[in-house]
N, C-alpha and C. Protein backbone atom coordinates (compact mmCIF):
# COMPACT_ATOMS: atom_id res chain seq x y z
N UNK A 1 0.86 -1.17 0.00
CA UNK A 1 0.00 0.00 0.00
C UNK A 1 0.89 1.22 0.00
N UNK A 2 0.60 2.06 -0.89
CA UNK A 2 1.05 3.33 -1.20
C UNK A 2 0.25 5.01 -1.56
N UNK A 3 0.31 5.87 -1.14
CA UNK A 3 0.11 6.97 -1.44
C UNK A 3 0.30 7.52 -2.58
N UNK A 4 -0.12 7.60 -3.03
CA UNK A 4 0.18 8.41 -4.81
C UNK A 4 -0.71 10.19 -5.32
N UNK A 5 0.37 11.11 -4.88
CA UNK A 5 0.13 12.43 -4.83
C UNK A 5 0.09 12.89 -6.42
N UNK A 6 0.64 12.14 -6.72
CA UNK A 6 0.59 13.14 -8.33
C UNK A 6 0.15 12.38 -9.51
N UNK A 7 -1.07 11.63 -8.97
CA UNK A 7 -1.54 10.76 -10.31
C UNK A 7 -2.42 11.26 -11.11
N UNK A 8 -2.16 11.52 -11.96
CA UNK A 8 -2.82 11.55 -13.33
C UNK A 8 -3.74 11.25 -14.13
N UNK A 9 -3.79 9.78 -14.29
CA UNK A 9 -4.38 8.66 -14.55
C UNK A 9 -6.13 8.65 -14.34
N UNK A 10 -6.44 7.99 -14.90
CA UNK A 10 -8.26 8.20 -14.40
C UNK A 10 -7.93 6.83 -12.90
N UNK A 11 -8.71 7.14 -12.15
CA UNK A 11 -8.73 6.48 -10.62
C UNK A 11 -10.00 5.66 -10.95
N UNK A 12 -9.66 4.39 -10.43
CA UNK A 12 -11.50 3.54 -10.25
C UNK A 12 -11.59 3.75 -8.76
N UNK A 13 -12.23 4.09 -8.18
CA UNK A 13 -12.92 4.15 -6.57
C UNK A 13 -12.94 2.97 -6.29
N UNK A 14 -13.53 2.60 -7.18
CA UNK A 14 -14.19 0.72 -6.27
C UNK A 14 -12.84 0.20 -6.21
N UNK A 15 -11.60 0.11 -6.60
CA UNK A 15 -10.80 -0.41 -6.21
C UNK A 15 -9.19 -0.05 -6.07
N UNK A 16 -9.02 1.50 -6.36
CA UNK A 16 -8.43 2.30 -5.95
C UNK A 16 -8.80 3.91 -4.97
N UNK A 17 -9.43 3.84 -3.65
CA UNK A 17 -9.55 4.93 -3.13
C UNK A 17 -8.99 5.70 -3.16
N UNK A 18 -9.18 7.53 -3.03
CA UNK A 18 -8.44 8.25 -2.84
C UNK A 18 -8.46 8.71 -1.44
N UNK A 19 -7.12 9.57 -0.36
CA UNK A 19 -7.58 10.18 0.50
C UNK A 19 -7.39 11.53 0.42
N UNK A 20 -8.39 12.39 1.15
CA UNK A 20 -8.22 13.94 1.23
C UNK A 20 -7.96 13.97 2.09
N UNK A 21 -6.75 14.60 2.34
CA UNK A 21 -5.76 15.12 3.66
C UNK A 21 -5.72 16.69 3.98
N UNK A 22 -4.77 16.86 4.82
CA UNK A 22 -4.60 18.23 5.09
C UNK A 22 -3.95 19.36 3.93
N UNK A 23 -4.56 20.24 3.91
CA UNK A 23 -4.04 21.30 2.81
C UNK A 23 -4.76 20.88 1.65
N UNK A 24 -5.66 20.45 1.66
CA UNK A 24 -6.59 20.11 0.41
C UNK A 24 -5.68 19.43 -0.37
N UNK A 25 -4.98 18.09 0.28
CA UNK A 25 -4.57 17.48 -0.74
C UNK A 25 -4.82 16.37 -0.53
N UNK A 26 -4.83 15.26 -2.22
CA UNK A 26 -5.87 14.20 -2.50
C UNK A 26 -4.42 13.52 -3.19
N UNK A 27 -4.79 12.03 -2.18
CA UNK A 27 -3.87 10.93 -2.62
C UNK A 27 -4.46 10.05 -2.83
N UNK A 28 -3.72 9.29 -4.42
CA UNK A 28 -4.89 7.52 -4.27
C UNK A 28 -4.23 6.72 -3.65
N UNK A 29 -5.03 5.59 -2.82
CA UNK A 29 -3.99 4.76 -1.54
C UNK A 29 -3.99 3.41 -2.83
N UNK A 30 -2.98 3.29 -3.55
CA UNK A 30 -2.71 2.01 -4.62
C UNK A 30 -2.32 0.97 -3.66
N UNK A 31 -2.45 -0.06 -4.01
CA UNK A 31 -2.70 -1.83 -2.99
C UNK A 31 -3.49 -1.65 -2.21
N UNK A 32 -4.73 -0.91 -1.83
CA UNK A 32 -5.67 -0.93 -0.81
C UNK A 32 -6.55 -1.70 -0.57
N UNK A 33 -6.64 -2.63 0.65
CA UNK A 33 -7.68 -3.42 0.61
C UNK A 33 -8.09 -3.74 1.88
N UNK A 34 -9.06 -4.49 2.27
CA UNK A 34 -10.24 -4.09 3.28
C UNK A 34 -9.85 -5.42 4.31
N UNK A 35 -7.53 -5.34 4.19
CA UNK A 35 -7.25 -6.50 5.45
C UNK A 35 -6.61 -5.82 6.22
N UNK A 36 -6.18 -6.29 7.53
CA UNK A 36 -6.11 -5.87 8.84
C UNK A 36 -4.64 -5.21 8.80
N UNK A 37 -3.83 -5.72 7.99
CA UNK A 37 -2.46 -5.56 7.48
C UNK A 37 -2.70 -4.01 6.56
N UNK A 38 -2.87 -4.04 5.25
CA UNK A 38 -3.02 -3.06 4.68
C UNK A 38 -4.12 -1.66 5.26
N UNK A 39 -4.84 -1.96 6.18
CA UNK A 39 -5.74 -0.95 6.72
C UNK A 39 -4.82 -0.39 7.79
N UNK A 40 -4.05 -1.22 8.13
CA UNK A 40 -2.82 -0.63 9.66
C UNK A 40 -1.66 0.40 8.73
N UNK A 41 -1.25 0.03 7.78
CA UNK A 41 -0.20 0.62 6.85
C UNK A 41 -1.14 1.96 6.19
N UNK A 42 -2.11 1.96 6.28
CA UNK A 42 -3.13 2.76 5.83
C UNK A 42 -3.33 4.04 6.98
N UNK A 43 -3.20 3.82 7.81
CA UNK A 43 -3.49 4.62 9.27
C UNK A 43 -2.29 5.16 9.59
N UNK A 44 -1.01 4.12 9.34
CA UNK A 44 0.05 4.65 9.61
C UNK A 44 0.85 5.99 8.55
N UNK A 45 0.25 5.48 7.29
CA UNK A 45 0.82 6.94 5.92
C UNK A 45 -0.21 7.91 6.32
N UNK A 46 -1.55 7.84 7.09
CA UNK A 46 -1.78 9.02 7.15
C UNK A 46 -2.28 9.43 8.07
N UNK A 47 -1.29 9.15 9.54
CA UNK A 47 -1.68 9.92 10.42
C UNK A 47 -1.98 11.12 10.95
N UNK A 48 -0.62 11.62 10.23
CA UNK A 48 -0.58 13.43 10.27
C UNK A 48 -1.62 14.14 10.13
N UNK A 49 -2.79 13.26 9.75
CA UNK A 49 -4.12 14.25 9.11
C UNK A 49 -5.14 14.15 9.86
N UNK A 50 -4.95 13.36 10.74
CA UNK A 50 -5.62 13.01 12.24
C UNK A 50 -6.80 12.96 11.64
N UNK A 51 -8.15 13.70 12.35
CA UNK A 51 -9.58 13.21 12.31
C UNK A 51 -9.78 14.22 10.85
N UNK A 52 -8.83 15.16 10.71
CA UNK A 52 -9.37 15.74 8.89
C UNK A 52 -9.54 14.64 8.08
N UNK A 53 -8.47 13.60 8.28
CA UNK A 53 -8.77 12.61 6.88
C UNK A 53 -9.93 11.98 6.18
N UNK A 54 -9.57 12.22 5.42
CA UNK A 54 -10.73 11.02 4.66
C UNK A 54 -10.83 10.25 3.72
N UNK A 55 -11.10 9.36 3.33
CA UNK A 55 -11.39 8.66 2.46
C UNK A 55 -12.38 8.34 1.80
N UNK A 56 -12.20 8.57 0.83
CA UNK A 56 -13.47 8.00 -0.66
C UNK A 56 -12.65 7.03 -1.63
N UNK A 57 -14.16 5.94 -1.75
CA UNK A 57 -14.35 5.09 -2.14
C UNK A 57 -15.76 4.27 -2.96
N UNK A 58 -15.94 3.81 -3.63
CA UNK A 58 -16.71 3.51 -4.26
C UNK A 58 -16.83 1.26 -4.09
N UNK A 59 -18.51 1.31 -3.51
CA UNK A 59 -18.79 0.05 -2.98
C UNK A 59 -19.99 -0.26 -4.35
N UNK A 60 -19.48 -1.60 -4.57
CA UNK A 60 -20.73 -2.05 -5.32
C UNK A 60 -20.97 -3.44 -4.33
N UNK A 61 -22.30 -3.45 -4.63
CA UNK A 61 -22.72 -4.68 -3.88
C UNK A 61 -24.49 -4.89 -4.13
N UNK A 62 -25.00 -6.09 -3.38
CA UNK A 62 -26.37 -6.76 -3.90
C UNK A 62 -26.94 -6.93 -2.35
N UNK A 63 -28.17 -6.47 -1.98
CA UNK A 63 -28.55 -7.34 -0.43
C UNK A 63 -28.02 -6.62 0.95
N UNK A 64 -28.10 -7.43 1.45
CA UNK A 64 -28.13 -6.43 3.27
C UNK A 64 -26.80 -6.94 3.58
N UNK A 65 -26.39 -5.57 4.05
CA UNK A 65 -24.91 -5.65 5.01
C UNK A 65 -24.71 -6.60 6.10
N UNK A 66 -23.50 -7.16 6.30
CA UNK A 66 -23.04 -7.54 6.82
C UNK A 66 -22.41 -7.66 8.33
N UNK A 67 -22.35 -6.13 8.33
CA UNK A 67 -21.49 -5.45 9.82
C UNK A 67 -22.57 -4.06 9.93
N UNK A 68 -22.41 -3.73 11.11
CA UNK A 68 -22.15 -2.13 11.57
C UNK A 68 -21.44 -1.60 11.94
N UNK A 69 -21.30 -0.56 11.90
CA UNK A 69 -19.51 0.22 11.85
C UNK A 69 -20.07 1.98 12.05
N UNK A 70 -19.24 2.49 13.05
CA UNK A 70 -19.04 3.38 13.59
C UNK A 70 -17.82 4.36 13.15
N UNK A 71 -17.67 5.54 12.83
CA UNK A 71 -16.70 6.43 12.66
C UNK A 71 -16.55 7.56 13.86
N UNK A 72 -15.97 7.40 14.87
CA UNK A 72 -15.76 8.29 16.45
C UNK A 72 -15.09 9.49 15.30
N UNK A 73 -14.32 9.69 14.47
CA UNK A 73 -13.74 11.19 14.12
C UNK A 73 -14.43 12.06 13.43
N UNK A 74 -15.60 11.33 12.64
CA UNK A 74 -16.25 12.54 12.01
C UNK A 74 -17.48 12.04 11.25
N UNK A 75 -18.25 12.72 10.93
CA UNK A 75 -19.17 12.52 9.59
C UNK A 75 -18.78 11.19 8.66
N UNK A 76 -19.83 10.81 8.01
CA UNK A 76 -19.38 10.24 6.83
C UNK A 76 -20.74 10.47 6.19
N UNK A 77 -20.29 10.72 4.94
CA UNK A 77 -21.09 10.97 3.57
C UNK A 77 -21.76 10.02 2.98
N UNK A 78 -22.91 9.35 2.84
CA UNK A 78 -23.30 8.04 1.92
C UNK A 78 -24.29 8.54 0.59
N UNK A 79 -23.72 8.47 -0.77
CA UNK A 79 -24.68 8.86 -1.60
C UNK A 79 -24.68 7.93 -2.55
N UNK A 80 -26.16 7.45 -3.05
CA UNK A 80 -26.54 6.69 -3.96
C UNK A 80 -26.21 6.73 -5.42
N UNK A 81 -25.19 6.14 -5.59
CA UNK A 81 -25.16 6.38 -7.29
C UNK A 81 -26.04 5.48 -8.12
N UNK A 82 -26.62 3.90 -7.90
CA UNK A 82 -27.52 3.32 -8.50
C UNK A 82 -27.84 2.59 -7.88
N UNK A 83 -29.29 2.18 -8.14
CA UNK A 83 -30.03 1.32 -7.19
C UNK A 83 -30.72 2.00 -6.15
N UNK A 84 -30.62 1.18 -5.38
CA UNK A 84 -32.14 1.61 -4.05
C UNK A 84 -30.78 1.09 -2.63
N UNK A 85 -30.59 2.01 -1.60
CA UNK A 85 -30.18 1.80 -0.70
C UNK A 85 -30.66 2.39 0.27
N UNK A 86 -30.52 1.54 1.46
CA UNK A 86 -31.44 1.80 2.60
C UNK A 86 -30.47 2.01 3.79
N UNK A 87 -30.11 2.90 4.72
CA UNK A 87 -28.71 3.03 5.73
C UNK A 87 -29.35 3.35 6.95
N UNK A 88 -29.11 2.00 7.68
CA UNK A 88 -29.69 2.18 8.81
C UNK A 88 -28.84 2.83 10.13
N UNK A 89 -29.74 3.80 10.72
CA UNK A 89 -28.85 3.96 12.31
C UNK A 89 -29.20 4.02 13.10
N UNK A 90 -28.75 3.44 14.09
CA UNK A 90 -28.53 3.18 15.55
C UNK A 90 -29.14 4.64 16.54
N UNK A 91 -30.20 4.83 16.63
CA UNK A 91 -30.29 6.49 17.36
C UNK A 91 -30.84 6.04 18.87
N UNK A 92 -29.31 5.86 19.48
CA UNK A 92 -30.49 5.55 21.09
C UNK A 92 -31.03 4.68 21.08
N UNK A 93 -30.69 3.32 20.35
CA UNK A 93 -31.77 2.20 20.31
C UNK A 93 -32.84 2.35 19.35
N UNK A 94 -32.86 2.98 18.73
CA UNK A 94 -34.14 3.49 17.74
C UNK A 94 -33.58 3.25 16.38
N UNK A 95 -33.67 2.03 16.17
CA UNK A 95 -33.62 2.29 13.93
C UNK A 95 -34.36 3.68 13.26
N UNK A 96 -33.19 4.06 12.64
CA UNK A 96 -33.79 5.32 12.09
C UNK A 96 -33.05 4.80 10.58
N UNK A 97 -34.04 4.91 9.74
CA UNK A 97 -33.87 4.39 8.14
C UNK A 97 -34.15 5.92 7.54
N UNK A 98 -33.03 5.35 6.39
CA UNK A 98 -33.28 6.67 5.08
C UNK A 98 -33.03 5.34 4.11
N UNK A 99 -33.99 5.60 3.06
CA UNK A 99 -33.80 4.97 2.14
C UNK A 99 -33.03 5.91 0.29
N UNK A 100 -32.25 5.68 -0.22
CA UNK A 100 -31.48 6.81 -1.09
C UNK A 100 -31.58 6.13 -2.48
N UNK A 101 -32.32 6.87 -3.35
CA UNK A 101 -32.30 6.66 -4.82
C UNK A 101 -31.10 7.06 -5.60
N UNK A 102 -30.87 6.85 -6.57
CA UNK A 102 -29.73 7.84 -7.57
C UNK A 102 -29.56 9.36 -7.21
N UNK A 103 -28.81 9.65 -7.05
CA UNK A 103 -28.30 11.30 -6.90
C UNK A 103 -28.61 11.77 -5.11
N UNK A 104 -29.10 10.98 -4.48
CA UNK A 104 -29.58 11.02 -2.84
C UNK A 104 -28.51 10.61 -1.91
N UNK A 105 -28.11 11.73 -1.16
CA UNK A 105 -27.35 11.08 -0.52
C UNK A 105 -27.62 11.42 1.43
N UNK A 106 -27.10 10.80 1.96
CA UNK A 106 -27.70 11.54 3.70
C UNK A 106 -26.30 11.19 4.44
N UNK A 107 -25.97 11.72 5.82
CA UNK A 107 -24.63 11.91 6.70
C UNK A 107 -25.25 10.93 7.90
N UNK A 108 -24.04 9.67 7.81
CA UNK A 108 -23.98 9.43 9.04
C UNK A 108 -23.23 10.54 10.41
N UNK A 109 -23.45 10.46 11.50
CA UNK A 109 -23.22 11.50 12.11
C UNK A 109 -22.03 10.78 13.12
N UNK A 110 -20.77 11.57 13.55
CA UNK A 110 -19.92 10.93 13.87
C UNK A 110 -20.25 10.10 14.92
N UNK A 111 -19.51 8.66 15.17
CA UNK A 111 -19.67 8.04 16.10
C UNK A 111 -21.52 7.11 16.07
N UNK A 112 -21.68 7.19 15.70
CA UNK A 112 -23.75 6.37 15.42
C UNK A 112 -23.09 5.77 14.41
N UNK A 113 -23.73 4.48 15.44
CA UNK A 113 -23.66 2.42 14.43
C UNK A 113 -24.32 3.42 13.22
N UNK A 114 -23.93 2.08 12.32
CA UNK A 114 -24.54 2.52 11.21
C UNK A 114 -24.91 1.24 10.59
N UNK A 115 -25.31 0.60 9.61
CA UNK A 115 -25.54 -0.10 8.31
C UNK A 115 -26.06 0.04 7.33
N UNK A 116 -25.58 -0.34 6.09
CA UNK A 116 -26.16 -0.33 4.56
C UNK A 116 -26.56 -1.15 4.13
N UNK A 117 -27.96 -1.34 3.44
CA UNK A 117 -28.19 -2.65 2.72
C UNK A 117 -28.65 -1.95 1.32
N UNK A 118 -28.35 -2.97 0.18
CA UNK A 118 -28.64 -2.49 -0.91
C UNK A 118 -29.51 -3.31 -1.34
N UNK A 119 -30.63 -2.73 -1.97
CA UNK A 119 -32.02 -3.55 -2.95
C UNK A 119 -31.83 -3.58 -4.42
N UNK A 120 -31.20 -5.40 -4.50
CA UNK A 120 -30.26 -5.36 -5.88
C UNK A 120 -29.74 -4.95 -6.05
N UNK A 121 -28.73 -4.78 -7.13
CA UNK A 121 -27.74 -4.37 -7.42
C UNK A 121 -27.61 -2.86 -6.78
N UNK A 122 -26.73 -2.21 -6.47
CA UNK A 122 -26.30 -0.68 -5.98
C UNK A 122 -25.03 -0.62 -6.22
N UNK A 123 -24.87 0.88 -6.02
CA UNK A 123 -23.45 1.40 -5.72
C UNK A 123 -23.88 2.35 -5.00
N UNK A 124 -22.63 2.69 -4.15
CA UNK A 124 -22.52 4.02 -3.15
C UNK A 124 -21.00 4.54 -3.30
N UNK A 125 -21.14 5.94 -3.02
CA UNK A 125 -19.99 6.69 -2.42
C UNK A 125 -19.97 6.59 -1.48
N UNK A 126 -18.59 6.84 -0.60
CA UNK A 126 -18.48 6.91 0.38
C UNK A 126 -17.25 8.39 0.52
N UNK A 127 -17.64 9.02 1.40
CA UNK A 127 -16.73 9.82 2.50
C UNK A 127 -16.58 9.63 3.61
N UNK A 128 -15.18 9.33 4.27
CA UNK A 128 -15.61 8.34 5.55
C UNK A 128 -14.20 9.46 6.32
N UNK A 129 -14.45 9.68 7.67
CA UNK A 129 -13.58 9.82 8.46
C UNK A 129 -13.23 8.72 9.07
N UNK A 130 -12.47 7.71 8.68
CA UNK A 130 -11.77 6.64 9.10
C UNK A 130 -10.97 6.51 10.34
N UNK A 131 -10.33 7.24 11.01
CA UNK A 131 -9.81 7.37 12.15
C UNK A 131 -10.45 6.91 13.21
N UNK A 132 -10.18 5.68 13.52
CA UNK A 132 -10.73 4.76 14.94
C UNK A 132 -11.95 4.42 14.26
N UNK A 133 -12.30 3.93 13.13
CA UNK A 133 -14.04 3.14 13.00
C UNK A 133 -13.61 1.62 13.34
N UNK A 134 -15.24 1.77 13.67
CA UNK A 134 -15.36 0.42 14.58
C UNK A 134 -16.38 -0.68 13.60
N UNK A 135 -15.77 -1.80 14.02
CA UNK A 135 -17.00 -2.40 13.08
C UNK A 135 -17.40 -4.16 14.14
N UNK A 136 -18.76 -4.23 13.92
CA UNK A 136 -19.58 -5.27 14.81
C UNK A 136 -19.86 -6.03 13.86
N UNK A 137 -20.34 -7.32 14.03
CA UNK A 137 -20.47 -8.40 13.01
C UNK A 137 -22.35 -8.01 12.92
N UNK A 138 -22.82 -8.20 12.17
CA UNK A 138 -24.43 -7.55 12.15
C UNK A 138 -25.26 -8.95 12.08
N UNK A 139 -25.75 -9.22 13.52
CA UNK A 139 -26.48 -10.27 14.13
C UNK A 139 -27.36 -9.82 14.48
N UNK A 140 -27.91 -8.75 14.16
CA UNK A 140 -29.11 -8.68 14.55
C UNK A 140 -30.01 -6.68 14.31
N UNK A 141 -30.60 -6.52 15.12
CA UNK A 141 -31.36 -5.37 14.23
C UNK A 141 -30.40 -3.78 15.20
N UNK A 142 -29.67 -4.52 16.19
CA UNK A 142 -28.96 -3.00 16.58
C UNK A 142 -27.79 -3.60 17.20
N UNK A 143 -26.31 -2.69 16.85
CA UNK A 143 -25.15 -3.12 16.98
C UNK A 143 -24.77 -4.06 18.71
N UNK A 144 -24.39 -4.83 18.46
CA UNK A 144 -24.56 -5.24 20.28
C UNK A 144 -22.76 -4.89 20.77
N UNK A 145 -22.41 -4.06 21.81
CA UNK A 145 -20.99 -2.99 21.86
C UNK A 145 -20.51 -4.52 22.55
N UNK A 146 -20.84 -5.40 23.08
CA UNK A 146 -19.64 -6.48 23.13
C UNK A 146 -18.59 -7.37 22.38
N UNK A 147 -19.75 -7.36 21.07
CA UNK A 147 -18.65 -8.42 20.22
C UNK A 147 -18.23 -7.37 19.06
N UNK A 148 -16.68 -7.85 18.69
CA UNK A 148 -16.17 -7.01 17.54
C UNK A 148 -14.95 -6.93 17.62
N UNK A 149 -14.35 -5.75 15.82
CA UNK A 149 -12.93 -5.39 16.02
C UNK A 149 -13.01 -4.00 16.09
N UNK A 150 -12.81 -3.87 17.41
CA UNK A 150 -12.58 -1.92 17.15
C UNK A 150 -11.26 -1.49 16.44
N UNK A 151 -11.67 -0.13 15.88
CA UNK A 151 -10.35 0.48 15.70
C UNK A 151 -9.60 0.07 14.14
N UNK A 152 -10.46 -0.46 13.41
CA UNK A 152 -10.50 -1.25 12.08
C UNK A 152 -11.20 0.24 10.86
N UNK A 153 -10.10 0.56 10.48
CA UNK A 153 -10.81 2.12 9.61
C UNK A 153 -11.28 1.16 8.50
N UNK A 154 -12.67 1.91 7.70
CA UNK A 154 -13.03 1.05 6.77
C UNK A 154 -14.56 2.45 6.97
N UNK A 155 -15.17 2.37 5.52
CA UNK A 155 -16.06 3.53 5.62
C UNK A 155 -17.22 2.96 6.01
């Protein structure tokens, strides 16, 4: 995994992210991928940017998520590029659903479980403040804070 400040090139999201750092500057993280190894090497090139950082990325996927996952540093951005997605959160024990068509997008708010499920095929953006997100294995209809890997950045 590497930082790449001066690329050129057209970027795919879905499998090259970029991050926006401090001073309005945008790196693509090349070898990036969603293991415990490369997400640590990931945290470590960009610490300096503390809770500013961020990352965008582009998820395709079919059906209901898997995990819930928490971002303690900041906001994160979820907008619908195709399909029907539904992002559930955690408010106090209270499922609070937005469901997002093409061009719709809504803010998880820092730190609130979250989950995404997509109805058929979708894609989403993501803007994620990655710094310390947490993620729970999704057993059930609200995050349960005992089981999990904290501290696992991932949007």
């Amino acid at each position: 995994m590497r930082l790449i400040d001066d690329e050129r090139n057209a970027i795919d999201l879905r499998t090259t992210p970029v991050h926006l750092g401090l001073g309005s500057r945008a790196a693509s993280v090349e070898g990036f991928a969603w293991d415990p190894e490369v997400l640590q090497a990931y945290s470590a090139a960009v610490a300096a940017d503390g809770a500013e950082g961020r990352l965008v990325t582009i998820f395709d996927g079919d059906g209901p998520g898997d995990h819930w996952e928490r971002h303690p540093a900041g906001d994160e951005l979820v907008v619908c590029l195709s399909g029907s997605v539904t992002v559930t959160r955690d408010m106090d024990g209270v499922p609070d659903r937005v469901t997002l068509r093409p061009g719709e997008a809504t803010v998880n708010p820092a730190g609130t479980w979250h989950a995404v499920d997509m109805a058929g095929p979708a894609s989403i953006l993501t803007i994620t403040a990655g710094l310390g997100t947490d993620h729970r294995p999704r057993t059930g209809t609200r995050p349960d804070e005992r089981v999990g890997t904290p501290g696992t950045p991932a949007p």
